[in-house]
Structures are given as C-alpha cells and as structure tokens.
Coordinates of C-alpha atoms in Angstrom, one line a residue:
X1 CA 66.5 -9.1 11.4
X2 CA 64.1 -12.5 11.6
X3 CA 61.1 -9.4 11.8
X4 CA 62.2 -8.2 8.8
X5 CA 62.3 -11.4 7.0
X6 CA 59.3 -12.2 8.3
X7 CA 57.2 -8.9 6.7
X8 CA 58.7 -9.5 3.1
X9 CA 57.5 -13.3 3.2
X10 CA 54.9 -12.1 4.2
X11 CA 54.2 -9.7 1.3
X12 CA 55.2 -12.2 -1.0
X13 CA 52.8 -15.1 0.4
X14 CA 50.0 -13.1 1.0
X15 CA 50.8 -11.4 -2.8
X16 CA 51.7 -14.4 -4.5
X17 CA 50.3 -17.2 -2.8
X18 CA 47.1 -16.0 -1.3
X19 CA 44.9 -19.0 -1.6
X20 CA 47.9 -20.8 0.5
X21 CA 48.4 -18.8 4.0
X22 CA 49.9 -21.4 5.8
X23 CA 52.8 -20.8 3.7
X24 CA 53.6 -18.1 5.9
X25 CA 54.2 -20.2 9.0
X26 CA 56.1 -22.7 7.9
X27 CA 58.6 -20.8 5.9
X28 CA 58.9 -18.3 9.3
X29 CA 59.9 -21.4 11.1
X30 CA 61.9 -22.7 8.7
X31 CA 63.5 -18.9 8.4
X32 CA 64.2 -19.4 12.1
X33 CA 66.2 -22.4 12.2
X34 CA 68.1 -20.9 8.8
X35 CA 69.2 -17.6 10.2
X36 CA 69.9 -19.9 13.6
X37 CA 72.4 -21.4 11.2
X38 CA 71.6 -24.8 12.3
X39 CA 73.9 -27.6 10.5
X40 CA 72.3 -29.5 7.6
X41 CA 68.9 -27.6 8.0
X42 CA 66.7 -28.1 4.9
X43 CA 63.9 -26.0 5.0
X44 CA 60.2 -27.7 3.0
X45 CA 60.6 -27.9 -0.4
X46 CA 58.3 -25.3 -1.4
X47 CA 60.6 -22.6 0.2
X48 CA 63.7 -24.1 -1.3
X49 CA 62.0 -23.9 -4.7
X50 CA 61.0 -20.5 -3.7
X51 CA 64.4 -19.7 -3.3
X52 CA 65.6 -21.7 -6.7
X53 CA 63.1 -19.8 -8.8
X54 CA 64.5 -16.1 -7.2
X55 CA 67.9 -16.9 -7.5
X56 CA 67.5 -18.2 -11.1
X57 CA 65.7 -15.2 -12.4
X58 CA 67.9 -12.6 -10.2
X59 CA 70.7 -14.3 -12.5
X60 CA 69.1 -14.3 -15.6
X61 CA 67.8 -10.6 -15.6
X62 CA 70.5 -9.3 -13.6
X63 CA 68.7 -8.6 -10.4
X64 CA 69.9 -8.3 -6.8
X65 CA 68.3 -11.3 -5.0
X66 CA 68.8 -9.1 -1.7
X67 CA 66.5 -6.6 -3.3
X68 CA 63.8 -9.3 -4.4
X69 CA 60.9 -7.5 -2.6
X70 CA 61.3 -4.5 -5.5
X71 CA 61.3 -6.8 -8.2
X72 CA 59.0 -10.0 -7.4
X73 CA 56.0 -8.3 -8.7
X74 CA 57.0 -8.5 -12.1
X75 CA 57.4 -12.1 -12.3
X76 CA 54.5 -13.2 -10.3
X77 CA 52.8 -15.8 -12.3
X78 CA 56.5 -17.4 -13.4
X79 CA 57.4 -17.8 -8.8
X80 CA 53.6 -18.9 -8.7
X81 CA 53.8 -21.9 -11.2
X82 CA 57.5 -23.1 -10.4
X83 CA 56.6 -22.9 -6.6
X84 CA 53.0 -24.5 -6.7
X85 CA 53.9 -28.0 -7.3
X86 CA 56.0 -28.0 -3.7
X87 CA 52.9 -27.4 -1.4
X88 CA 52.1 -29.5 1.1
X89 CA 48.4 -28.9 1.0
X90 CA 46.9 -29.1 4.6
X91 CA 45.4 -32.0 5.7
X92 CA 47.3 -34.6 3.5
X93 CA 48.9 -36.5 5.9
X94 CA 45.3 -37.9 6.9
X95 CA 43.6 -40.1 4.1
X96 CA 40.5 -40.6 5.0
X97 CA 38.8 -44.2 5.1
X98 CA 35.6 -45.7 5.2
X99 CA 35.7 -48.4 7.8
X100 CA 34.8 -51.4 6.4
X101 CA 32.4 -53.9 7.7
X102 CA 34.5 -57.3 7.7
X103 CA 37.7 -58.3 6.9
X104 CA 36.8 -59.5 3.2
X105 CA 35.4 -56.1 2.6
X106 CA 38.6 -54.2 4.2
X107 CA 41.1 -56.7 1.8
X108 CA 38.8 -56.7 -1.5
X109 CA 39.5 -52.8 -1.3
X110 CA 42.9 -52.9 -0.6
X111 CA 43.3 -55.1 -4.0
X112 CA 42.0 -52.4 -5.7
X113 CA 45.0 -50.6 -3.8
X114 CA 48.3 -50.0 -4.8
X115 CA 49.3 -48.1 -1.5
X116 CA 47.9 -49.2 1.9
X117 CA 48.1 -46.8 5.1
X118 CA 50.5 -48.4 7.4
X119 CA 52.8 -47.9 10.5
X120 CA 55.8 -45.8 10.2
X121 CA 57.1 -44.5 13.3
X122 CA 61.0 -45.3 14.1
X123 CA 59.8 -48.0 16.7
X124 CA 57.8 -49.8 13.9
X125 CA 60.1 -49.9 11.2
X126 CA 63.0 -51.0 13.5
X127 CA 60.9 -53.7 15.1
X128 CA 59.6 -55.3 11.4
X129 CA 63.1 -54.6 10.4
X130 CA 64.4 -56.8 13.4
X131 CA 62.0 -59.3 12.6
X132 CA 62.7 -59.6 9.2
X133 CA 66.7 -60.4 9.5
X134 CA 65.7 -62.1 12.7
X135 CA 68.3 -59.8 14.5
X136 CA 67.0 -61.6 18.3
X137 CA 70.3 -62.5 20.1
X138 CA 69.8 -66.6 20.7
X139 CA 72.8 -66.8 23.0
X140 CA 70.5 -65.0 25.7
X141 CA 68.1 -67.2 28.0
X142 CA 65.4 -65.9 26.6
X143 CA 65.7 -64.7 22.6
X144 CA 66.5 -60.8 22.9
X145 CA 67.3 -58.0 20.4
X146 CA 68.3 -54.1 21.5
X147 CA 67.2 -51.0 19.3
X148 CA 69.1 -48.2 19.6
X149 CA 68.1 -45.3 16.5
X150 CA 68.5 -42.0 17.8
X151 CA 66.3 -40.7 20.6
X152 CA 65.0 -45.0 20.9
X153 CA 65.9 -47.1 23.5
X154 CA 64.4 -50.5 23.3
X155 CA 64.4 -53.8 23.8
X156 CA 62.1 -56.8 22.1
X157 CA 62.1 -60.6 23.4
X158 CA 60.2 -63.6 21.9
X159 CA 58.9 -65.3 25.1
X160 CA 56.6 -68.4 24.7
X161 CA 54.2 -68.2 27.9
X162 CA 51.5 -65.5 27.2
X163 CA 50.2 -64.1 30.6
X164 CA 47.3 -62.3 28.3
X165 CA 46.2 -65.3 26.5
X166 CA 43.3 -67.0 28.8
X167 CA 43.7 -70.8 28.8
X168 CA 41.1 -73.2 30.4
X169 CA 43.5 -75.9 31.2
X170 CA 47.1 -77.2 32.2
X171 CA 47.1 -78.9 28.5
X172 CA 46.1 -75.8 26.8
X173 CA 48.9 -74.5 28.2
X174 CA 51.3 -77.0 27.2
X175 CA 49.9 -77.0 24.1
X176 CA 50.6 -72.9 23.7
X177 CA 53.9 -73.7 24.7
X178 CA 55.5 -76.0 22.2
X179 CA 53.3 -74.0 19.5
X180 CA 55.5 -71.1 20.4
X181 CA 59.1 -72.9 21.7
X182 CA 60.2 -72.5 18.3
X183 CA 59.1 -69.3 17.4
X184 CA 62.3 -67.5 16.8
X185 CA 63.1 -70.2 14.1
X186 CA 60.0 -68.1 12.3
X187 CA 61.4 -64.7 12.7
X188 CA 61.7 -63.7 8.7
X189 CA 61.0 -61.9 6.0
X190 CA 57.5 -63.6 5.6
X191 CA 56.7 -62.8 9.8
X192 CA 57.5 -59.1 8.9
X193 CA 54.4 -59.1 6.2
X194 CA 52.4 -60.5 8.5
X195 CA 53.3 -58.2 10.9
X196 CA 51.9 -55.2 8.1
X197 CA 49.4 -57.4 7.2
X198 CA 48.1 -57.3 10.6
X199 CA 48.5 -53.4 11.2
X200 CA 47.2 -52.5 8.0
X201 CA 44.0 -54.5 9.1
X202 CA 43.5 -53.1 12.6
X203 CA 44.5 -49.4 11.2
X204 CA 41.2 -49.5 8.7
X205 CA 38.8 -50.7 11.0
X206 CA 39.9 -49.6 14.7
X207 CA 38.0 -47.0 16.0
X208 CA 39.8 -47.3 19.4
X209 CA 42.7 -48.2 20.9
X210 CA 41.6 -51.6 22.6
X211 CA 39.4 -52.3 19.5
X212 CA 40.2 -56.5 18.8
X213 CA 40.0 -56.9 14.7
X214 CA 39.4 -60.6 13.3
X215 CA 42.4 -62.1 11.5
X216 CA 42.2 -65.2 9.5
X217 CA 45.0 -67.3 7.6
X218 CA 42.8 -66.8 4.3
X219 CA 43.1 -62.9 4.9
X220 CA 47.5 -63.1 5.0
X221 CA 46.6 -64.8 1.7
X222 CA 44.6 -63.2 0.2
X223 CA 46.5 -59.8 0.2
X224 CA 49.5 -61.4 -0.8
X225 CA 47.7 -62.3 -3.9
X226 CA 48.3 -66.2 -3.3
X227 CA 45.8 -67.6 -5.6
X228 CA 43.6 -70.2 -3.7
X229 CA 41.7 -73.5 -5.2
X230 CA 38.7 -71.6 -4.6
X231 CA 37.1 -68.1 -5.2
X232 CA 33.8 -66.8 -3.9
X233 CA 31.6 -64.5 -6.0
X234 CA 33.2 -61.6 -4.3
X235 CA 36.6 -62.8 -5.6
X236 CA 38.2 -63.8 -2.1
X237 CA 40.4 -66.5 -2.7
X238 CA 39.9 -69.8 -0.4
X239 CA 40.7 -73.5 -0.1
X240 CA 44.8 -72.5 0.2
X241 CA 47.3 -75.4 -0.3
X242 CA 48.3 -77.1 3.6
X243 CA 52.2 -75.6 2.9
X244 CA 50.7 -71.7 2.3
X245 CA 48.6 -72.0 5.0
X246 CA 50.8 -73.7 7.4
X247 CA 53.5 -70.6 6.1
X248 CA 51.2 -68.3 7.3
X249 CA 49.8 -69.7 11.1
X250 CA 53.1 -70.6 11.5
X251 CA 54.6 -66.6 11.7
X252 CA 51.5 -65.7 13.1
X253 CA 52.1 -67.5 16.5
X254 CA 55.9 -66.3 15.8
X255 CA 54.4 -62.8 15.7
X256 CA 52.2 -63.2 19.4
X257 CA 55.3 -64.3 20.8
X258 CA 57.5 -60.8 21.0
X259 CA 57.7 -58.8 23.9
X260 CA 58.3 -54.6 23.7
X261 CA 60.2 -52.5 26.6
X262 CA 61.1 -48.8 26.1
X263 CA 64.4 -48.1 27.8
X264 CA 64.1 -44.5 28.3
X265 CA 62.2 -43.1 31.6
X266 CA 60.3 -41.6 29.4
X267 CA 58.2 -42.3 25.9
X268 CA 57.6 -38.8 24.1
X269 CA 55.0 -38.8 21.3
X270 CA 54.8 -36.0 19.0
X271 CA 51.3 -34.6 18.3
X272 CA 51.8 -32.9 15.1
X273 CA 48.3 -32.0 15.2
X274 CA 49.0 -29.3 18.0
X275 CA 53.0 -29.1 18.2
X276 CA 53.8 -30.4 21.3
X277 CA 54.9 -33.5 23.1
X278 CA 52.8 -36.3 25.3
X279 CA 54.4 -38.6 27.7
X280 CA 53.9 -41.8 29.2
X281 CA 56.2 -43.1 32.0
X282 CA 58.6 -45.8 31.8
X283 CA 56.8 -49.4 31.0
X284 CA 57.4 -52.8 31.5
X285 CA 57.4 -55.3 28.7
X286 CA 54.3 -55.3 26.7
X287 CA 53.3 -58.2 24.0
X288 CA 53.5 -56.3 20.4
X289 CA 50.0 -57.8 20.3
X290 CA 47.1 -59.0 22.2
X291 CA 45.2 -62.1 21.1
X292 CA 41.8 -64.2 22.1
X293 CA 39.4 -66.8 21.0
X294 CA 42.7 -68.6 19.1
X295 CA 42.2 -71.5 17.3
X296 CA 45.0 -73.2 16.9
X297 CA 45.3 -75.9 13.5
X298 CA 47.2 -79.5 14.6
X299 CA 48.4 -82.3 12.3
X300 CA 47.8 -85.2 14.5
X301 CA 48.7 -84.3 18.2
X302 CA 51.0 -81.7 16.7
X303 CA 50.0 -77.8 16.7
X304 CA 51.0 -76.0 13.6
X305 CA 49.6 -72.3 14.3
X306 CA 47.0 -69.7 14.8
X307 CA 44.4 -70.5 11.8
X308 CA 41.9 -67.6 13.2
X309 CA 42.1 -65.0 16.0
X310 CA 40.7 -62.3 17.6
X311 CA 44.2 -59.6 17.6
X312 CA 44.7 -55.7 18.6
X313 CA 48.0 -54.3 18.7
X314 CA 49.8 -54.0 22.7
X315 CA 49.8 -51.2 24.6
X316 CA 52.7 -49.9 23.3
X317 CA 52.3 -50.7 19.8
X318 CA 48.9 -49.3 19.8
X319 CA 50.0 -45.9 20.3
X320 CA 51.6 -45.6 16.9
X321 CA 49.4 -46.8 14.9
X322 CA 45.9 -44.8 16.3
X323 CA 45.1 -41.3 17.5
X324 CA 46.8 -38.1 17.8
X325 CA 50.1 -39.7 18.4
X326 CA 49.8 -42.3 15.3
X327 CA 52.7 -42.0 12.8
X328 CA 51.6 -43.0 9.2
X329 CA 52.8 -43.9 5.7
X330 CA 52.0 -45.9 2.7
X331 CA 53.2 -49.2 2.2
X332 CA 53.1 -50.4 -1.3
X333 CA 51.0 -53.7 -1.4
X334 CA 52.9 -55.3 -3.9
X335 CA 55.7 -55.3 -1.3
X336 CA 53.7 -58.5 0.2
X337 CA 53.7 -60.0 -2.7
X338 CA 57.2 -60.9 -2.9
X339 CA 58.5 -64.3 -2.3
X340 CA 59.7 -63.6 1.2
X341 CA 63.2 -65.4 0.4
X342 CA 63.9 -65.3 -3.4
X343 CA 63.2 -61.4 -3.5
X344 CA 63.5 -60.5 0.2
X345 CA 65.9 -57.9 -0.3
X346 CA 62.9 -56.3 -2.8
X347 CA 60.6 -56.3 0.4
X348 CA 63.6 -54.8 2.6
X349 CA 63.9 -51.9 0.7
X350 CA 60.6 -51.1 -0.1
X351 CA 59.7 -51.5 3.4
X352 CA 62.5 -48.8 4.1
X353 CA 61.5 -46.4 1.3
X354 CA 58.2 -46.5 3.1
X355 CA 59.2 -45.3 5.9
X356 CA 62.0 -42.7 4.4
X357 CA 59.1 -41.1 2.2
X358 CA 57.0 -40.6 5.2
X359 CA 60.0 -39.2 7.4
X360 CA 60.3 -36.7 4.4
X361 CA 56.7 -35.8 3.4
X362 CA 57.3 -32.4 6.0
X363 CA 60.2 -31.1 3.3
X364 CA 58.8 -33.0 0.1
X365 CA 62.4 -33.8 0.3
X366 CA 62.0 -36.8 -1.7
X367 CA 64.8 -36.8 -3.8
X368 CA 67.5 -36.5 -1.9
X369 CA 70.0 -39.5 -2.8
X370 CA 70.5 -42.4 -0.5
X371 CA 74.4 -44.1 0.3
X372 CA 75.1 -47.4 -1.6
X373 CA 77.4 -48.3 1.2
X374 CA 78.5 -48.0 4.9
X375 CA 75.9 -48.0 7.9
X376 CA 73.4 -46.4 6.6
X377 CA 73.5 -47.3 2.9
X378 CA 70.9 -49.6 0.9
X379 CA 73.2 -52.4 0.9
X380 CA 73.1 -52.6 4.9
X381 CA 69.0 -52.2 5.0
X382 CA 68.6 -55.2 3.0
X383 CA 71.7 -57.1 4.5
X384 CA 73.2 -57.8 1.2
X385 CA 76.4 -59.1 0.9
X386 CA 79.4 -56.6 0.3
X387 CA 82.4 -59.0 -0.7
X388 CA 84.2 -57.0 -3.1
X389 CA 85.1 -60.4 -4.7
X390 CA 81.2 -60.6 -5.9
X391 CA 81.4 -56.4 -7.0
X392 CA 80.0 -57.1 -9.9
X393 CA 77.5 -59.6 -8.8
X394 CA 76.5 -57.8 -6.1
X395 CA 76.3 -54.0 -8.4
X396 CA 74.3 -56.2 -11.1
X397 CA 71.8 -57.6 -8.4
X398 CA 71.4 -54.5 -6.6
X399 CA 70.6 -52.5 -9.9
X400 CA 67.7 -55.3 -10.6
X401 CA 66.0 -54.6 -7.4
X402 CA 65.5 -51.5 -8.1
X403 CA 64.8 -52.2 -11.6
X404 CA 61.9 -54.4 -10.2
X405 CA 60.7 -52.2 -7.9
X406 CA 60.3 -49.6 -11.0
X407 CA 58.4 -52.1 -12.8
X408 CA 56.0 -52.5 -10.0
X409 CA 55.1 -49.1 -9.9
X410 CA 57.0 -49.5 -6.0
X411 CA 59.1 -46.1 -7.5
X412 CA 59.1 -44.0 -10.0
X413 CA 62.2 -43.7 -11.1
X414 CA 65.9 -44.2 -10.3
X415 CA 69.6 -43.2 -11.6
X416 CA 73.2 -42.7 -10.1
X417 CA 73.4 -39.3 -8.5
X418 CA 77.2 -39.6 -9.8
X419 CA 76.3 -39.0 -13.8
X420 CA 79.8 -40.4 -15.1
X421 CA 79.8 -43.4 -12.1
X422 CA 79.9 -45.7 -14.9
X423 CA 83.0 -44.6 -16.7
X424 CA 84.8 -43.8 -13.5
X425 CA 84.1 -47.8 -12.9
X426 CA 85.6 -48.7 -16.1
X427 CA 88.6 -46.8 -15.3
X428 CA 89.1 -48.0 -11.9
X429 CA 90.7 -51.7 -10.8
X430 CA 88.9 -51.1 -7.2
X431 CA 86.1 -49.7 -8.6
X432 CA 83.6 -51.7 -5.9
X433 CA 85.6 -50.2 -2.8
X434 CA 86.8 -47.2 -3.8
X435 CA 83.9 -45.7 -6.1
X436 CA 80.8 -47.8 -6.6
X437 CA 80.0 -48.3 -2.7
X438 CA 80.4 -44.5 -2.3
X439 CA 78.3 -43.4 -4.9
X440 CA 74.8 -42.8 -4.4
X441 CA 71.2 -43.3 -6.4
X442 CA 68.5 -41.0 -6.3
X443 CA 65.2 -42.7 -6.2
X444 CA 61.8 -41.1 -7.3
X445 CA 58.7 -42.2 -5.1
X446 CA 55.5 -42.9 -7.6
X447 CA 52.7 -40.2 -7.7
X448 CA 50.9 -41.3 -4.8
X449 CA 53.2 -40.8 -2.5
X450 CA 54.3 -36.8 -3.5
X451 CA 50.9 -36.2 -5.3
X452 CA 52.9 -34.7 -8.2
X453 CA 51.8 -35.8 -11.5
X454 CA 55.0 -34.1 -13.5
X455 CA 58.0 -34.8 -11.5
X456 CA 59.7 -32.5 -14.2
X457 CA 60.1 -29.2 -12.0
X458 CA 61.1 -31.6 -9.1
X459 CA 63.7 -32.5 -10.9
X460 CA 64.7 -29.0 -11.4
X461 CA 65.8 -28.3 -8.4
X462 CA 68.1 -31.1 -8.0
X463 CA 69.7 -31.0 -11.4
X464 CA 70.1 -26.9 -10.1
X465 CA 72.3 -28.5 -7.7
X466 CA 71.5 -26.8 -4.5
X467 CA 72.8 -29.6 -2.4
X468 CA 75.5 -27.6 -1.4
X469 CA 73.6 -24.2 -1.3
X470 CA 74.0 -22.6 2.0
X471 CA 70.4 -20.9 2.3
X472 CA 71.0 -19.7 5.4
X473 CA 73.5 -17.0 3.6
X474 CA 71.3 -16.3 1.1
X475 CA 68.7 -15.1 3.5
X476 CA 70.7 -13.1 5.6
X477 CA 72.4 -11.4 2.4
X478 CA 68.4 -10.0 2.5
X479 CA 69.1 -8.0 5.5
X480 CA 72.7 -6.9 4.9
X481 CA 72.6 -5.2 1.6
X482 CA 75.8 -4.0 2.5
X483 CA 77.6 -7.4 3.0
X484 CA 75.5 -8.5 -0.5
X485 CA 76.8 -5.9 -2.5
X486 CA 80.5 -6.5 -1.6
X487 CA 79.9 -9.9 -2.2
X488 CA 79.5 -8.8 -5.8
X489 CA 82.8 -7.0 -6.3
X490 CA 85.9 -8.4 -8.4
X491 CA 88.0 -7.3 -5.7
X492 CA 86.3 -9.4 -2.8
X493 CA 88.2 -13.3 -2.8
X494 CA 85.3 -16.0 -2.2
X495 CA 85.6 -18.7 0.0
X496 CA 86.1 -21.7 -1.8
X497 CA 88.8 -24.7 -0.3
X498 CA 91.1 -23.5 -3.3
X499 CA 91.4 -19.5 -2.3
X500 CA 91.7 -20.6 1.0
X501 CA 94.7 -23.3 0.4
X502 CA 96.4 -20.8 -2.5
X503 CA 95.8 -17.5 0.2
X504 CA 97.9 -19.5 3.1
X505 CA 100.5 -20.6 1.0
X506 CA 101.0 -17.0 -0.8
X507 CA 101.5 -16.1 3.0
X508 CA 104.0 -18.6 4.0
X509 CA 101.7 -20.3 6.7
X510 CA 101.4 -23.8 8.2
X511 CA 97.3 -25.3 8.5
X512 CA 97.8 -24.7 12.5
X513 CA 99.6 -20.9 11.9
X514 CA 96.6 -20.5 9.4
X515 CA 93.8 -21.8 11.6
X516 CA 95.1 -20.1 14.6
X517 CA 95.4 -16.4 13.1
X518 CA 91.4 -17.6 11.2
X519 CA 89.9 -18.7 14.3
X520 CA 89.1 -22.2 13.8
X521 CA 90.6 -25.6 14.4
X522 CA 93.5 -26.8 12.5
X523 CA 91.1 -29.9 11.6
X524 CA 88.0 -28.1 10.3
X525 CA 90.9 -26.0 8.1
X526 CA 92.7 -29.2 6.8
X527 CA 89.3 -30.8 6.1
X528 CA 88.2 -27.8 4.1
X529 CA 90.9 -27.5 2.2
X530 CA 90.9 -31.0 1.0
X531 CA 87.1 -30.4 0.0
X532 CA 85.8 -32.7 2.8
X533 CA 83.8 -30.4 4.4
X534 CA 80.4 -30.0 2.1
X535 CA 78.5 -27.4 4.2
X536 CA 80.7 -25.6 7.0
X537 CA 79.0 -23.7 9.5
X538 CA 78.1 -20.2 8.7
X539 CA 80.4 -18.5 11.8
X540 CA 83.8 -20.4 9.9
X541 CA 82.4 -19.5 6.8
X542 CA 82.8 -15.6 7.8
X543 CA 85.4 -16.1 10.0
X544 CA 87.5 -17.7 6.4
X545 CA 85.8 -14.7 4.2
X546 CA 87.6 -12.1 6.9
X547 CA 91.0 -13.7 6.9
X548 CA 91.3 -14.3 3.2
X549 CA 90.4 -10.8 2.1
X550 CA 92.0 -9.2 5.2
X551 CA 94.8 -8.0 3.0

C-alpha cells in the first residue's frame, strides 16, 4: 500500500514541485508514520496544506480525493501557490555568521538584530528556566534542583568551590568562596539573561568546542540596551552606574557556580544532519561553564563579582550549543531588555516561545494553540498566579503580556482559539475555573522566525479547521477506493459520538454490552461518546464504523 503512495507523491512532487525534490522524502516519512496510524502524528506543514488544498477543491468541483492522481493536473498552478509558502527550504536551520573579531563588534551587530541565534535544546531551556524561578531545593546540603522532561534526566547544583578555577593562594580561595556562598540568593530572572547573554556570545565566535570567549560586565550591558554615562564612537555604551554593574557581576559569579549531571547511563544526541544518534557515556557533574583570568571587583575588603573573564561553556553544555549535535533557535533580543522583575513573566514566555518555535520549525507547525492552564499552560511557564479570586486580574495581566510582546515585534500576532470565549465568560459565574483557564490562544511567531511574509494562507489552514482531521484516513481512502466510495453513500452511518450513543441506545445496550460486542473498552466507548476523545485511534475508529452499520 505505502509503495503505492509513494509513486503518486511521487508524480505529484516531481510534476508539481520540481524545483523542490526533497519534498519527496519527507512527505514518504511522514506517509509512514500516517498509514502506521501513530497517535497525534502531524505530518510538516507543507503536506498538511497539500492535503487542505486537495480536499478543498475535491469538494468544491466534486472530485473524488481518492482519485486525485486523475485530476491534479488540472489544477496545478492553484496546489503550487497554496502549497509553496509551507516549504521548509533546505539549509534553513543554519544561519550563517561572520565571526566577529571582538566582543564590541559581535554586540554592535546584534543591536542591529532583532533575533539572536541561541541555545534551544530541552536541557538548555529547562536549566535557564530553573535558574530563572530559582527552582534549586535550599533544604539540601548543597543547593540542588532535578529535571525531569521526557527522555531528560538531570540534576543541577550551585556549589561554591570551583576545582577548574586556578587560584595562586589560600586567600584567593577564601576570597572565591564568600564571592560565591551566596550565589543561590542570585538565581533569577536577570541570572537567566546572562546565562543567553553568555551563549549567544560564545555561539558567534566559537570555532571549537574548548574555544574561551571574553566576557565583560559592559557587554551584559550593553545588549540589554542599558544606556551608560558614556559612548564611544562606535556607539558602545560605558561608564555604567555601580548598582547596574554590580546587578550584572553579581549573576555572573551566580552563573559559574552550577553544577550539570545527566542521570541516564546514557546521553543521545541527535545529528539531524545525517539521521542518527551519538552517545556519550554517563558523566559526572560538570560546571555549566568554565572560567579563567577572573577579575573579581571589591568594595572595600568585600568582593562583589566577576567584572571581566575569560568563559567557554562545560563539557556538557558545550555540546548543545556547537557542532553537529548543536540545537538552535532565535531568541528575540528584546527579551533582555526587560526589567528582570517588573516584566519577568514577558521574559518567561518569550524565552519559552523561543524554544517552542524551534521544536516546531520541522512541521512549520507554528500555529498550533497553546493551554492557558494546567501543567503545561502559559500560566505555569511564567509561574503566574492562578487564584481564581484575582481571575480577572490575572486574565487582564496575562492578555497585556502578550499585548507587549506584540508591540515589540516578540510575535506577530495573537487571539483566543475559542472565538466566543469572551461571551461564554460573561455568561458564566466561574468563568476563571471552568472556561477561561481551559481555553487556549493561538500565537503567531514574527516573520523571522517562519520566513513567511503573508501569514494569510497560514491562516488558512487553521481557520479550515483540520485539528481534528484524521489524515491518516484520508490517505488510506487513496488505496481503498472501495472503502472511499462507500464512505460516500447515504446509506453508510458515520462515526460521530452522536450515531454511536443514538445506535446503542436504538439497540437496548449498556456502554460495557456495547463496547464488548464493538471490541473496545467500555472507557474509550464512554469517553467517546461524551466527545472527550478528539482523535481516537484508527483500529477503534473502524472497529465503531463496523458495529454501527452492521445492521
């Protein structure tokens, strides 16, 4: 069947898309999960337009969308310009950079910026993100914090002796020490920009993995667009106020004091270059970074922090962010800009649409709408409040962030996904529980991060409302004309939670009596019927189609 499917896309790409053959692979391996029917598996976004555009013009001239391959000819040019838009062009993902000569060079071009290249693997966002709402457990001898996301195990600590660092003397020890003692009272929103800052620095000028980049208080400054008392001809700010600087050296020596461990035996990195997996065995805890030739800034006999360094990334760290195994996105720049406790919740969620844009840059599935509430809504990735005493404080305050992050150029665009959420609220007593922390908002990244000018046909798709589109059925109605064509009759009953609930209760059946003659669960029936179940799996699906039109 998959060869099959394989030959028409093949026709089609090589007809209609000639100038883009990699088409070809990617929507064959994105065929293969389909017809695997693998649960929630969106294929890239230029096949699911593919499919959008075919379905919409079998409908509109009465075509058979099993039978596209005798009609797709015809409306070449119309597939061509609705599809184009969705292509990931190859070789994207890898901006390419000049390296810079010096630090003022590297940040006077990234202030000509909007977007900077920066880290995005799960193991960086979770570490800033630990950092920022300083998530280390205190109650522990030494300062610890567990990540668990997925396939990561890991575990970070913020330990003040620094084997790496050299020291000449007994004092320079001490010294280190009680600059660092109080480090986790610096673990914050402002220690997570420096901890970008930093990255974003080594990433453009690195060109290996134990490269040491130099890092200056003015530079955190600088790209945070703090304006100094002072400005060279290049326009580098200098001569910072004693409180902005001390901000800074302060989170700096915060930032040398964190400790890495992977739990798992073993690290996998994926080289999406070639396909396949690397791996490193299990390893000790690592310093996130590596620093020399420190010089530390006192008041009196008092340190305050690193004012200058020499800094690479650890071990660990390091393989993120360089080579074949780096994972990379865009940061917007203007995310450092904000104050790092009036608008941290703007920096939160930037930093997490960061990395959500990158994880979806395969599909182009950028608009797919994110949770308000519950684990993994916006409200938990900036740690705001949820107190449905402050609802409407809390709705108002969350709808300004993202009205900021418009106005900064951070996104695009954003909206409810629920288009009558408002009236529903209106209507409703609970309306923060029961409606508003369920709904969802769909957010539009800028230009620079799709590389779509028109976001119009992107739009499309979603207001098509495909969400629920099982595509994995549409292809295989391509190989069984027989089951398509049925499919079509007034006689055949389709599967929908009504037919289903009507159809057992015309036959006098219980869920269980129903789900045992259908062969499923009696939970996955009850679910269905009460329209809980968005997607079931393809094998229920024609197990449901066989009982209800078995009579």
């Amino acid at each position: 069947m998959l060869n099959t499917l394989q030959n028409n896309f093949l026709k089609i790409t090589k007809t209609i898309f000639p100038d883009h053959p990699q088409l070809f692979d990617e929507w064959t391996d994105d065929i293969g999960h389909l017809m695997a029917s693998q649960v929630d598996y969106q294929p890239c976004q230029s096949l699911k337009a593919f499919f959008v555009i075919i379905d919409r013009l079998a409908k509109d001239h009465e075509l058979k969308f099993e039978s596209m391959e005798n009609w797709v000819q015809d409306y070449k040019d119309e597939i061509r310009n609705f599809v184009l838009p969705y292509i990931r062009i190859v070789g994207e993902d890898s901006v390419p950079y000049s390296l810079k000569s010096s630090n003022r060079q590297v940040i006077n071009s990234l202030l000509n910026q909007n977007f900077a290249e920066s880290g995005s693997a799960l193991l960086f966002h979770k570490l800033r993100e630990t950092i920022s709402k300083n998530e280390f457990d205190i109650a522990t001898e030494i300062p610890t914090a567990k990540i668990a996301e997925k396939a990561l195990e890991a575990t970070a600590q913020v330990r003040s002796e620094n084997a790496y660092l050299k020291m000449k003397s007994n004092a320079a020890i001490e010294q280190w020490k009680n600059l660092t003692s109080q480090a986790i009272t610096s673990m914050d929103d402002l220690t997570a920009d420096i901890f970008d800052i930093v990255s974003i620095l080594w990433m453009q000028q690195a060109t290996h993995k134990d490269q040491m980049i130099h890092f200056h208080t003015d530079d955190a400054l600088n790209l945070r667009r703090l304006q100094g008392r002072s400005e060279e001809s290049d326009g580098y700010q200098t001569s910072y106020r004693k409180k902005e600087r001390d901000d800074i050296m302060k989170r700096l020596a915060a930032l040398t004091t964190i400790w890495i461990r992977i739990e798992r035996e073993n690290l996998r990195f994926i080289n999406e270059d070639q396909g396949n997996f690397d791996e490193i065995g299990q390893v000790q805890f690592n310093p996130l970074f590596l620093i020399d030739s420190v010089t530390v800034a006192y008041r009196g006999e008092n340190p305050i922090g690193i004012y200058e360094c020499s800094i690479r990334p650890g071990e660990i760290l390091a393989n993120f962010l360089y080579g074949s195994q780096k994972s990379s996105g865009f940061l917007a720049l203007k995310t450092l800009e904000y104050h790092p406790t009036k608008q941290k919740y703007h920096k939160r969620l930037s930093r997490y649409l960061s990395w959500q844009w990158r994880i979806r840059q395969k599909s182009a599935d950028y608009l797919r709408a994110y949770h308000i509430g519950g684990d993994k809504g916006l409200l938990k990735v900036m740690d705001l409040d949820v107190n449905p005493r402050y609802g409407s404080r809390i709705k108002e305050q969350f709808e300004e962030i993202l009205d900021t992050l418009q106005q900064d150029g951070i996104i695009k665009e954003w909206s409810y996904k629920e288009k009558d959420l408002e009236q529903q609220i209106e209507q409703e007593r609970n309306w923060f529980a029961n409606t508003w922390l369920k709904a969802r908002v769909q957010i539009i990244p800028p230009t620079e991060i799709t590389g779509i000018g028109d976001d119009r046909d992107l739009l499309m798709i979603e207001d098509y409302d495909y969400e629920t589109v099982n595509f994995s059925t549409m292809l295989k109605g391509l190989t069984k004309l027989e089951v398509a064509a049925s499919i079509e009759t007034a006689e055949e009953k389709l599967v929908t939670p009504e037919n289903i609930s009507r159809e057992r209760n015309d036959r006098g059946l219980s869920i269980l009596m129903a789900a045992n003659q259908i062969g499923i669960s009696h939970s996955t029936l009850s679910r269905y019927e009460r329209n809980l179940i968005k997607r079931p799996y393809t094998e229920n699906l024609e197990k449901m189609k066989e009982w209800l039109n078995s009579k």
